[in-house]
Coordinates of C-alpha atoms in Angstrom, one line a residue:
X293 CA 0.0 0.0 0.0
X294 CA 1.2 3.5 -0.9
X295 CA 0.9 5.7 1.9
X296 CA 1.2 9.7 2.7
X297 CA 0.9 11.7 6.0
X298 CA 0.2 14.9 6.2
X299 CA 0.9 15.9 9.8
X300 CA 3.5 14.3 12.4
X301 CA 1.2 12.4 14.5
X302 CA -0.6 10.7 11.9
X303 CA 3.2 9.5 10.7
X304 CA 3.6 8.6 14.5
X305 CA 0.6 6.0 14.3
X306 CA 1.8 4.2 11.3
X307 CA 5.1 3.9 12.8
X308 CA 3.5 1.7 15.8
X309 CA 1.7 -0.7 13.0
X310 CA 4.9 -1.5 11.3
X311 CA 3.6 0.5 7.9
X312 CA 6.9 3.0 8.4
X313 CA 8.2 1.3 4.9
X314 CA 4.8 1.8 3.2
X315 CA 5.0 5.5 3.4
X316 CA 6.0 7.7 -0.1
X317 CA 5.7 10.9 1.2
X318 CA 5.3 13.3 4.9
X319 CA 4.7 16.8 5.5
X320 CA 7.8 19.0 6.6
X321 CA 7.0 18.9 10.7
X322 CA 7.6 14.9 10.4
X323 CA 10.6 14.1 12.3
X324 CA 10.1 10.3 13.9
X325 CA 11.2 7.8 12.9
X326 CA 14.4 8.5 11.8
X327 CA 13.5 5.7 8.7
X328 CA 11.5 8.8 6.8
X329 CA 14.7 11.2 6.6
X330 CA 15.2 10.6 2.9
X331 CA 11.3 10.5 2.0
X332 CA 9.6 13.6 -0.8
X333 CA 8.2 16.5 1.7
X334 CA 5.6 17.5 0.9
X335 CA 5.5 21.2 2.8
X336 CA 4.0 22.5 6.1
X337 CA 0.9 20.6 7.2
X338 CA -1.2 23.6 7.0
X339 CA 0.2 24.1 3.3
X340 CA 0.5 21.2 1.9
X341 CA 1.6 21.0 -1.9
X342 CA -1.3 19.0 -3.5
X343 CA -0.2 18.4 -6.7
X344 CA 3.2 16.9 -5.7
X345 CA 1.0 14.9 -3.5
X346 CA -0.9 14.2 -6.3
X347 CA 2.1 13.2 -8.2
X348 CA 3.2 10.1 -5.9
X349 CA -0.6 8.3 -6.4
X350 CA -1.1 7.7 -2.8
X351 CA -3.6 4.5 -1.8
X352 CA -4.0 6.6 1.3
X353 CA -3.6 9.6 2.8
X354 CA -3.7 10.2 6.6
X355 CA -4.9 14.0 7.3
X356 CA -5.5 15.4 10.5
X357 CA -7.4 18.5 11.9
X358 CA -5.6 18.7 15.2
X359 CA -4.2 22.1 14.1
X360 CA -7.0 24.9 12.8
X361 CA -6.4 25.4 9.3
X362 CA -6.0 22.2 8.2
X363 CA -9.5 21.9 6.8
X364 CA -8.3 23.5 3.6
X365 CA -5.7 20.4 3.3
X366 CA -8.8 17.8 3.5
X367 CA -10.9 20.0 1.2
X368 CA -8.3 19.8 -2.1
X369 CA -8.3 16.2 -0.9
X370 CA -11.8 16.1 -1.3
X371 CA -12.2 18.0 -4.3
X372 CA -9.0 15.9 -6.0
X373 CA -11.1 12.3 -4.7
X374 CA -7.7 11.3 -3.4
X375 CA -8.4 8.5 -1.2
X376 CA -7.7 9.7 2.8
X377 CA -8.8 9.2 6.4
X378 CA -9.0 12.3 9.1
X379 CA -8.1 12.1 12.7
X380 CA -8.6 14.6 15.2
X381 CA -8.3 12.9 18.4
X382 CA -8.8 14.6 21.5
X383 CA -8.3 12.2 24.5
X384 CA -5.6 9.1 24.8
X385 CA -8.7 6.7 24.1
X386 CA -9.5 8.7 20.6
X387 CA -6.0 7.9 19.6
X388 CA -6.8 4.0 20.4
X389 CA -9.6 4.1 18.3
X390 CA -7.6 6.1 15.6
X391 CA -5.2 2.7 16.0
X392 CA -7.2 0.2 15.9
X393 CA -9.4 2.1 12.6
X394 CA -6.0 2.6 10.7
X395 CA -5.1 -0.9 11.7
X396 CA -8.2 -2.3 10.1
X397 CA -7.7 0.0 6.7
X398 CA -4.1 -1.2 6.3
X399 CA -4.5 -5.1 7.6
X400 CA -2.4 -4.7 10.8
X401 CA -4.9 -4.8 13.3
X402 CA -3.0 -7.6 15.1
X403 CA -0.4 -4.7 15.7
X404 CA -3.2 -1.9 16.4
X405 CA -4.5 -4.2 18.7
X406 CA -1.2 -5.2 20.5
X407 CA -0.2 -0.8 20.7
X408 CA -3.4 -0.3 22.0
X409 CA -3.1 -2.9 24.8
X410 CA 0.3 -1.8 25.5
X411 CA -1.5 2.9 26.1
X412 CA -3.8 1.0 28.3
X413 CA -1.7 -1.2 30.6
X414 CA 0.8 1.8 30.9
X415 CA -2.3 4.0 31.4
X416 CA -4.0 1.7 34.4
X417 CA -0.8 1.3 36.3
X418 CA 0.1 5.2 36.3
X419 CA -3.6 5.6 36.7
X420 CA -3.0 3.0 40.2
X421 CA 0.4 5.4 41.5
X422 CA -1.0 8.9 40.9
X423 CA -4.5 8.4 42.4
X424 CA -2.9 7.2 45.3
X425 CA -0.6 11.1 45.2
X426 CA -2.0 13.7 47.9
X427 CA 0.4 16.1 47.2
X428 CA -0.7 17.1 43.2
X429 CA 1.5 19.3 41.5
X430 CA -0.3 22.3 39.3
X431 CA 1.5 21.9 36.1
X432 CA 1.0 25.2 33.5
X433 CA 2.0 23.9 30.0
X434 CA 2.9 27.3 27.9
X435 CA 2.0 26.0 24.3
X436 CA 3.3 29.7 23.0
X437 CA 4.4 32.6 24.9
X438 CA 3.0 35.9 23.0
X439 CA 0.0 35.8 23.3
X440 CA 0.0 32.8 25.9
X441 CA -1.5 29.7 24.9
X442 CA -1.9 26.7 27.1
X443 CA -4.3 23.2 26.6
X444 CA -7.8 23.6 28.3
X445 CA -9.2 20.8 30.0
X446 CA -10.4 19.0 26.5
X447 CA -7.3 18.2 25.2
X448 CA -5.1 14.9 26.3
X449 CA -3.0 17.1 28.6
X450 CA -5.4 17.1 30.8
X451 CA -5.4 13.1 31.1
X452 CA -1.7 13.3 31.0
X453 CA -1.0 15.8 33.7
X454 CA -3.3 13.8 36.1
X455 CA -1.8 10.4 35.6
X456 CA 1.5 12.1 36.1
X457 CA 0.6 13.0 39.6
X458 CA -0.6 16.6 38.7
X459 CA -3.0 18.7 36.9
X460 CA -3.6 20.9 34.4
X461 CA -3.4 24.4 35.5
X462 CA -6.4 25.7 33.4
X463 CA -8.5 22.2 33.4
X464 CA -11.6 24.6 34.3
X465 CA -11.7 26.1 30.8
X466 CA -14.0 24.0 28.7
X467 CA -11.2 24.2 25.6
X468 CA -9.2 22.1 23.7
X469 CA -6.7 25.6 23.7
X470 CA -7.2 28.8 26.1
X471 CA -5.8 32.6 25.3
X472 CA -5.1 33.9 28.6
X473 CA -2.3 36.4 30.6
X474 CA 0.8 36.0 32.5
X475 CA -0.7 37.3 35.1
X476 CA -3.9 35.1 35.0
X477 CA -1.0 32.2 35.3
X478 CA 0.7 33.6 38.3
X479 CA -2.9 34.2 40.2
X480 CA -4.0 30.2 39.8
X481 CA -0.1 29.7 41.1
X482 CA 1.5 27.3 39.3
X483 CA 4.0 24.7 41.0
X484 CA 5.2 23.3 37.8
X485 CA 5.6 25.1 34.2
X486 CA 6.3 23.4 31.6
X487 CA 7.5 24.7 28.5
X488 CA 6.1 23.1 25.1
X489 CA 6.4 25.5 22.9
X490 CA 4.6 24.1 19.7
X491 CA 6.7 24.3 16.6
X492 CA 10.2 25.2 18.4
X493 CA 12.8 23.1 19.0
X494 CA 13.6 22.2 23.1
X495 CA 17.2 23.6 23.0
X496 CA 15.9 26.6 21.3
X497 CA 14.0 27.6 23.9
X498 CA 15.4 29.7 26.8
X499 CA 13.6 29.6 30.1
X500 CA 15.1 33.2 30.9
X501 CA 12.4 33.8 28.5
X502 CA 9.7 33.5 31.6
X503 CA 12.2 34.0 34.6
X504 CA 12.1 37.9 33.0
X505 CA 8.3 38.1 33.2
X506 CA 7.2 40.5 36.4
X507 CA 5.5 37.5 39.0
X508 CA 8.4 35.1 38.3
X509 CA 9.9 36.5 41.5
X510 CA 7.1 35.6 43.7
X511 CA 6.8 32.2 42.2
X512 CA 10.3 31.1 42.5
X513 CA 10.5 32.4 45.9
X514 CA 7.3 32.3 48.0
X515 CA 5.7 28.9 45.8
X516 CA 8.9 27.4 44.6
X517 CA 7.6 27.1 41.0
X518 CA 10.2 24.8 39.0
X519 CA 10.2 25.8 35.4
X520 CA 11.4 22.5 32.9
X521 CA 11.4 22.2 29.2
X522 CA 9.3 19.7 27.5
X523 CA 9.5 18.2 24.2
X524 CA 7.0 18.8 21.6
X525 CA 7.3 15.9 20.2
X526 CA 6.2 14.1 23.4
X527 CA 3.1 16.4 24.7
X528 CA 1.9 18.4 21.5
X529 CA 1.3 15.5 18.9
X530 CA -1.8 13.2 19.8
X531 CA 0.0 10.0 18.9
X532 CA 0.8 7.0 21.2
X533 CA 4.1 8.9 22.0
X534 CA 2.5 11.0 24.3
X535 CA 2.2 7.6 26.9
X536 CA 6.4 8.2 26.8
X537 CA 5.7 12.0 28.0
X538 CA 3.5 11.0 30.6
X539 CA 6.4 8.8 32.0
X540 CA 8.6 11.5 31.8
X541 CA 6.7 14.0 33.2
X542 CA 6.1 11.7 36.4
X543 CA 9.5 11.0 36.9
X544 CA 9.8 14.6 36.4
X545 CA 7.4 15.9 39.4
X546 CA 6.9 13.1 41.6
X547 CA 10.5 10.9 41.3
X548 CA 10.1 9.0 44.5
X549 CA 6.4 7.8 43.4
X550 CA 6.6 6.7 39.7
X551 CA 9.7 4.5 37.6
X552 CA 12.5 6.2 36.7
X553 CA 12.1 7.5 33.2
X554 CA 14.4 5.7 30.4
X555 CA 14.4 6.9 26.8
X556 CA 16.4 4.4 25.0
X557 CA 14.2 1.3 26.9
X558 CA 10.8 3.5 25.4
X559 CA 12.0 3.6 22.2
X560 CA 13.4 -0.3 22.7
X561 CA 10.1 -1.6 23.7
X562 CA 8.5 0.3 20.8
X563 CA 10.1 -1.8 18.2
X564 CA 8.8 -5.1 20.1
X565 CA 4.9 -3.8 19.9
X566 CA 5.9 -4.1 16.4
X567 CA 6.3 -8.0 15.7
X568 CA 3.4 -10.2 16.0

């Protein structure tokens, strides 16, 4: 089967079905697994190039709307009758159900099944340690810094933060995303911050960037708010890859509670779920 995707998570998803080697073609943002370095990019995922997509005569094509302005992508797919399937999960169990669909269009649900198994075990038994926590951190994710965005309490954040041991600073805004202030974040006192800045690169970002903001004072020294960088590519993509930043983010804010966090044994067992 000849297969495009058109935004990073969706590429994500076929990776943990084994279909990494029937992919022709990604968007730009694709950066995992290393296996699609040399494939044709086919731009941005908001601005896709249609008729180089065109060009390859996919079977499928995996488009998204996680991101607004993506509609336009599934549109010119639309209007072209290119064959494609759209995700837009907002929870870890959408993205089990996005599985175990793609699994069934591309005759690997014995993998979809076994990667689905695998979220939920690693779901129940953070599930088990963090409701057992008394002492829940208040972690502020800063998806962009001017304006300020930050997830809402519909987006898989939410769910993350919790089975980490925390929660979502602004889980009382009925949003997938929330525009709100600096000083809106330092009133609902934050013990953890976590930088995800969507679309910038971890070592890019600088967290002088927030210790300059007036109210960083008060939180470092009266609330002892800890600032940390995240990855994107762990917490802003709804793949199964954000089960990996929930582990890290545990180990991050509650070590003595959860396992420590190990990168290379994640990415290890990742290959296994792989082989039926």
């Amino acid at each position: 089967m000849r297969i495009i995707s058109i935004c990073p998570s969706n590429t994500e998803l076929l990776h943990y079905l084994g279909l990494t080697s029937q992919l022709i073609g990604v968007d730009d943002f694709s950066d995992w697994p290393k296996d699609i370095e040399k494939l044709p990019r086919l731009g941005p995922d908001l601005s896709i190039d249609m008729n180089k997509l065109q060009s390859l005569e996919p079977d499928l094509v995996l488009a998204s709307l996680s991101v607004p302005g993506m509609e336009k992508n599934i549109e010119e797919l639309e209007r072209r009758r290119i064959p494609h399937v759209i995700y837009n999960p907002q929870s870890l169990t959408d993205i089990q159900k996005d599985l175990l669909d793609l699994g069934k269009r591309t005759n690997k649900m014995a993998e979809a099944k076994k990667a689905t198994e695998w979220m939920k075990d690693e779901i129940n038994q953070y599930e088990k340690i963090s409701n057992s926590i008394k002492n829940r951190k208040k972690v502020y994710f800063e998806w962009w810094p001017k304006p300020i965005f930050t997830p809402g309490k519909v987006n898989w954040l939410t769910e993350i933060a919790y089975l980490a041991g925390g929660e979502n600073l602004f889980q009382d805004v009925e949003l997938a995303s929330v525009q709100t202030t600096w000083e809106d974040v330092v009133r609902r006192k934050p013990d953890i911050i976590g930088m995800v800045w969507v679309g910038v690169k971890t070592d890019k970002m600088q967290i002088s960037h927030i210790q300059k903001r007036e109210g960083w004072d008060h939180l470092e020294t009266d609330l002892r708010t800890e600032i940390f960088k995240l990855e994107e590519s762990l917490f802003c993509r709804p793949s199964p890859r954000l089960i990996i930043g929930m582990k890290r983010l545990a180990a991050l804010i509650h070590p003595n509670d959860f396992p420590v966090f190990l990168p290379e044994e994640e990415e290890s067992y990742i290959k296994k779920l792989q082989v039926t």
